[in-house]
């Protein structure tokens, strides 16, 4: 199995190095090859997505990504900025399915803005469609009407093939988890999502082992803060998913803990922590590597078919947290504060 390792900028290098150590510890036949992206790509080849990096990413079975960006690149022309590297990579590889788990490890429940008993043990996966919906639908724009008043237009569009392929990803994910899928729409008001509900229901017949339910997006936003543990997997469109996945990630209270995946039609994916390159702590050995280590676990589960090894990594992270080890971002009184390397050491030892 070939893995493209793209550490990127800032803390990217530090956290990816720890995830790579964890992967190597598993003893699987993994071929890891590293390449620059983002600001590092610009420095190496004058391009945030150098041609050689794109080739490596295309040929790989999966991509482990760190983070990109930094203040030193903010003055570059737009197409040379680090962010363009990631956006182009997603587009070039056709990564249409965004998987964002919001997990609260029991020992970190105090970090949430909700009461600990509401979130302790929370494990929700949000599957968001990433390349369609009102963000891309035509017609769009701001025009001036005959009477001189301005009007803004965006168009919510989904083809049934687009709905079916994201729903399939979600059903497959539910199958590997708690076997419950909640599809989120606004079918009472929006025809686009009425079609969404029909297509998801039709596909549900192929997944008799997965319990399918439907929920309106306004209710879902409420239920996520009322009783988030009721959910296993949520699938929704680009717009609703954008909002709900940010809401769900904040339930956990810790940006340094959350992994994500973006998948293509064949299940190949790019795996990355949801946080950025944290220039304020870069190079200081302070960054929390756990989101990246958990991203590596997702890679094993969703792209490489090694579910048992993914479970092992997640178990090792749980164990380390239970031992009271904390990087500064998740530190609370009475725990032992550790740096990036020591946290990596502990996960490797727990494995
Ligand atoms: P950020 O996520 O990098 O940092 C926000 C805060 O969280 C900072 O205080 C940082 O120190 C802290 N933090 C983030 N990750 C952490 C970790 N693993 N351990 C401990 N603390 C952590 O967001 P920002 O400061 O808004 O952006 C910094 C740069 O990152 C910008 O250039 C931005 O464009 C880029 N960015 C990249 C991505 C990505 O690569 N996908 C995502 C978001 C932002």
mmCIF file with all atom_site columns, C-alpha atoms and ligand atoms in Angstrom, residues 11 15 65-71 74 83 86 90 255-256 272-281 286-289 329, ligand 1:
data_model
loop_
_atom_site.group_PDB
_atom_site.id
_atom_site.type_symbol
_atom_site.label_atom_id
_atom_site.label_alt_id
_atom_site.label_comp_id
_atom_site.label_asym_id
_atom_site.label_entity_id
_atom_site.label_seq_id
_atom_site.pdbx_PDB_ins_code
_atom_site.Cartn_x
_atom_site.Cartn_y
_atom_site.Cartn_z
_atom_site.occupancy
_atom_site.B_iso_or_equiv
_atom_site.pdbx_formal_charge
_atom_site.auth_seq_id
_atom_site.auth_comp_id
_atom_site.auth_asym_id
_atom_site.auth_atom_id
_atom_site.pdbx_PDB_model_num
ATOM   1  C CA  . UNK A 1 11  ? 3.247  22.260 12.884 1.00 0.00 ? 11  UNK A CA  1
ATOM   2  C CA  . UNK A 1 15  ? 2.534  16.177 13.847 1.00 0.00 ? 15  UNK A CA  1
ATOM   3  C CA  . UNK A 1 65  ? -1.802 15.437 5.017  1.00 0.00 ? 65  UNK A CA  1
ATOM   4  C CA  . UNK A 1 66  ? -0.567 17.763 7.778  1.00 0.00 ? 66  UNK A CA  1
ATOM   5  C CA  . UNK A 1 67  ? -1.511 21.413 7.500  1.00 0.00 ? 67  UNK A CA  1
ATOM   6  C CA  . UNK A 1 68  ? -0.630 24.344 5.289  1.00 0.00 ? 68  UNK A CA  1
ATOM   7  C CA  . UNK A 1 69  ? -0.260 28.091 5.547  1.00 0.00 ? 69  UNK A CA  1
ATOM   8  C CA  . UNK A 1 70  ? 1.644  30.731 7.429  1.00 0.00 ? 70  UNK A CA  1
ATOM   9  C CA  . UNK A 1 71  ? 1.875  34.510 7.687  1.00 0.00 ? 71  UNK A CA  1
ATOM   10 C CA  . UNK A 1 74  ? -0.030 35.878 2.983  1.00 0.00 ? 74  UNK A CA  1
ATOM   11 C CA  . UNK A 1 83  ? -4.413 27.148 0.543  1.00 0.00 ? 83  UNK A CA  1
ATOM   12 C CA  . UNK A 1 86  ? -4.987 21.936 -0.876 1.00 0.00 ? 86  UNK A CA  1
ATOM   13 C CA  . UNK A 1 90  ? -9.063 18.067 -3.604 1.00 0.00 ? 90  UNK A CA  1
ATOM   14 C CA  . UNK A 1 255 ? -9.302 21.307 17.816 1.00 0.00 ? 255 UNK A CA  1
ATOM   15 C CA  . UNK A 1 256 ? -6.099 19.283 18.294 1.00 0.00 ? 256 UNK A CA  1
ATOM   16 C CA  . UNK A 1 272 ? -5.885 15.389 7.679  1.00 0.00 ? 272 UNK A CA  1
ATOM   17 C CA  . UNK A 1 273 ? -6.483 16.988 11.049 1.00 0.00 ? 273 UNK A CA  1
ATOM   18 C CA  . UNK A 1 274 ? -9.186 19.672 10.926 1.00 0.00 ? 274 UNK A CA  1
ATOM   19 C CA  . UNK A 1 275 ? -6.868 22.310 12.400 1.00 0.00 ? 275 UNK A CA  1
ATOM   20 C CA  . UNK A 1 276 ? -4.408 24.526 10.525 1.00 0.00 ? 276 UNK A CA  1
ATOM   21 C CA  . UNK A 1 277 ? -0.649 24.995 10.662 1.00 0.00 ? 277 UNK A CA  1
ATOM   22 C CA  . UNK A 1 278 ? -0.705 26.857 14.028 1.00 0.00 ? 278 UNK A CA  1
ATOM   23 C CA  . UNK A 1 279 ? 2.168  29.265 13.283 1.00 0.00 ? 279 UNK A CA  1
ATOM   24 C CA  . UNK A 1 280 ? 1.992  30.529 16.880 1.00 0.00 ? 280 UNK A CA  1
ATOM   25 C CA  . UNK A 1 281 ? 3.361  27.238 18.233 1.00 0.00 ? 281 UNK A CA  1
ATOM   26 C CA  . UNK A 1 286 ? 4.042  21.877 21.638 1.00 0.00 ? 286 UNK A CA  1
ATOM   27 C CA  . UNK A 1 287 ? 1.530  20.757 19.001 1.00 0.00 ? 287 UNK A CA  1
ATOM   28 C CA  . UNK A 1 288 ? -0.931 17.992 19.746 1.00 0.00 ? 288 UNK A CA  1
ATOM   29 C CA  . UNK A 1 289 ? -0.255 15.168 17.246 1.00 0.00 ? 289 UNK A CA  1
ATOM   30 C CA  . UNK A 1 329 ? -4.175 22.490 24.246 1.00 0.00 ? 329 UNK A CA  1
HETATM 31 P P1  . LIG B 2 .   ? -5.099 26.956 13.380 1.00 0.00 ? 1   LIG B P1  1
HETATM 32 O O1  . LIG B 2 .   ? -6.019 25.781 13.388 1.00 0.00 ? 1   LIG B O1  1
HETATM 33 O O2  . LIG B 2 .   ? -3.789 26.759 12.730 1.00 0.00 ? 1   LIG B O2  1
HETATM 34 O O3  . LIG B 2 .   ? -4.856 27.459 14.875 1.00 0.00 ? 1   LIG B O3  1
HETATM 35 C C1  . LIG B 2 .   ? -5.904 27.938 15.729 1.00 0.00 ? 1   LIG B C1  1
HETATM 36 C C2  . LIG B 2 .   ? -5.436 27.832 17.191 1.00 0.00 ? 1   LIG B C2  1
HETATM 37 O O4  . LIG B 2 .   ? -5.447 26.453 17.577 1.00 0.00 ? 1   LIG B O4  1
HETATM 38 C C3  . LIG B 2 .   ? -4.009 28.335 17.413 1.00 0.00 ? 1   LIG B C3  1
HETATM 39 O O5  . LIG B 2 .   ? -3.937 28.962 18.669 1.00 0.00 ? 1   LIG B O5  1
HETATM 40 C C4  . LIG B 2 .   ? -3.172 27.073 17.417 1.00 0.00 ? 1   LIG B C4  1
HETATM 41 O O6  . LIG B 2 .   ? -2.003 27.168 18.198 1.00 0.00 ? 1   LIG B O6  1
HETATM 42 C C5  . LIG B 2 .   ? -4.149 26.047 17.983 1.00 0.00 ? 1   LIG B C5  1
HETATM 43 N N1  . LIG B 2 .   ? -3.887 24.713 17.437 1.00 0.00 ? 1   LIG B N1  1
HETATM 44 C C6  . LIG B 2 .   ? -4.194 24.277 16.187 1.00 0.00 ? 1   LIG B C6  1
HETATM 45 N N2  . LIG B 2 .   ? -3.790 23.015 16.033 1.00 0.00 ? 1   LIG B N2  1
HETATM 46 C C7  . LIG B 2 .   ? -3.244 22.632 17.183 1.00 0.00 ? 1   LIG B C7  1
HETATM 47 C C8  . LIG B 2 .   ? -2.617 21.432 17.634 1.00 0.00 ? 1   LIG B C8  1
HETATM 48 N N3  . LIG B 2 .   ? -2.502 20.335 16.855 1.00 0.00 ? 1   LIG B N3  1
HETATM 49 N N4  . LIG B 2 .   ? -2.121 21.403 18.888 1.00 0.00 ? 1   LIG B N4  1
HETATM 50 C C9  . LIG B 2 .   ? -2.237 22.467 19.701 1.00 0.00 ? 1   LIG B C9  1
HETATM 51 N N5  . LIG B 2 .   ? -2.808 23.629 19.333 1.00 0.00 ? 1   LIG B N5  1
HETATM 52 C C10 . LIG B 2 .   ? -3.303 23.709 18.085 1.00 0.00 ? 1   LIG B C10 1
HETATM 53 O O7  . LIG B 2 .   ? -5.917 28.140 12.652 1.00 0.00 ? 1   LIG B O7  1
HETATM 54 P P2  . LIG B 2 .   ? -5.408 29.624 12.276 1.00 0.00 ? 1   LIG B P2  1
HETATM 55 O O8  . LIG B 2 .   ? -4.479 30.136 13.321 1.00 0.00 ? 1   LIG B O8  1
HETATM 56 O O9  . LIG B 2 .   ? -6.639 30.333 11.949 1.00 0.00 ? 1   LIG B O9  1
HETATM 57 O O10 . LIG B 2 .   ? -4.605 29.437 10.915 1.00 0.00 ? 1   LIG B O10 1
HETATM 58 C C11 . LIG B 2 .   ? -3.182 29.313 10.826 1.00 0.00 ? 1   LIG B C11 1
HETATM 59 C C12 . LIG B 2 .   ? -2.802 28.947 9.411  1.00 0.00 ? 1   LIG B C12 1
HETATM 60 O O11 . LIG B 2 .   ? -3.352 27.672 9.089  1.00 0.00 ? 1   LIG B O11 1
HETATM 61 C C13 . LIG B 2 .   ? -3.366 29.906 8.357  1.00 0.00 ? 1   LIG B C13 1
HETATM 62 O O12 . LIG B 2 .   ? -2.376 30.121 7.385  1.00 0.00 ? 1   LIG B O12 1
HETATM 63 C C14 . LIG B 2 .   ? -4.554 29.175 7.792  1.00 0.00 ? 1   LIG B C14 1
HETATM 64 O O13 . LIG B 2 .   ? -4.831 29.539 6.468  1.00 0.00 ? 1   LIG B O13 1
HETATM 65 C C15 . LIG B 2 .   ? -4.073 27.755 7.867  1.00 0.00 ? 1   LIG B C15 1
HETATM 66 N N6  . LIG B 2 .   ? -5.145 26.736 7.893  1.00 0.00 ? 1   LIG B N6  1
HETATM 67 C C16 . LIG B 2 .   ? -4.880 25.578 7.222  1.00 0.00 ? 1   LIG B C16 1
HETATM 68 C C17 . LIG B 2 .   ? -5.795 24.537 7.259  1.00 0.00 ? 1   LIG B C17 1
HETATM 69 C C18 . LIG B 2 .   ? -5.438 23.255 6.571  1.00 0.00 ? 1   LIG B C18 1
HETATM 70 O O14 . LIG B 2 .   ? -4.269 22.996 6.324  1.00 0.00 ? 1   LIG B O14 1
HETATM 71 N N7  . LIG B 2 .   ? -6.398 22.422 6.238  1.00 0.00 ? 1   LIG B N7  1
HETATM 72 C C19 . LIG B 2 .   ? -6.972 24.667 8.002  1.00 0.00 ? 1   LIG B C19 1
HETATM 73 C C20 . LIG B 2 .   ? -7.200 25.849 8.712  1.00 0.00 ? 1   LIG B C20 1
HETATM 74 C C21 . LIG B 2 .   ? -6.272 26.887 8.655  1.00 0.00 ? 1   LIG B C21 1
#
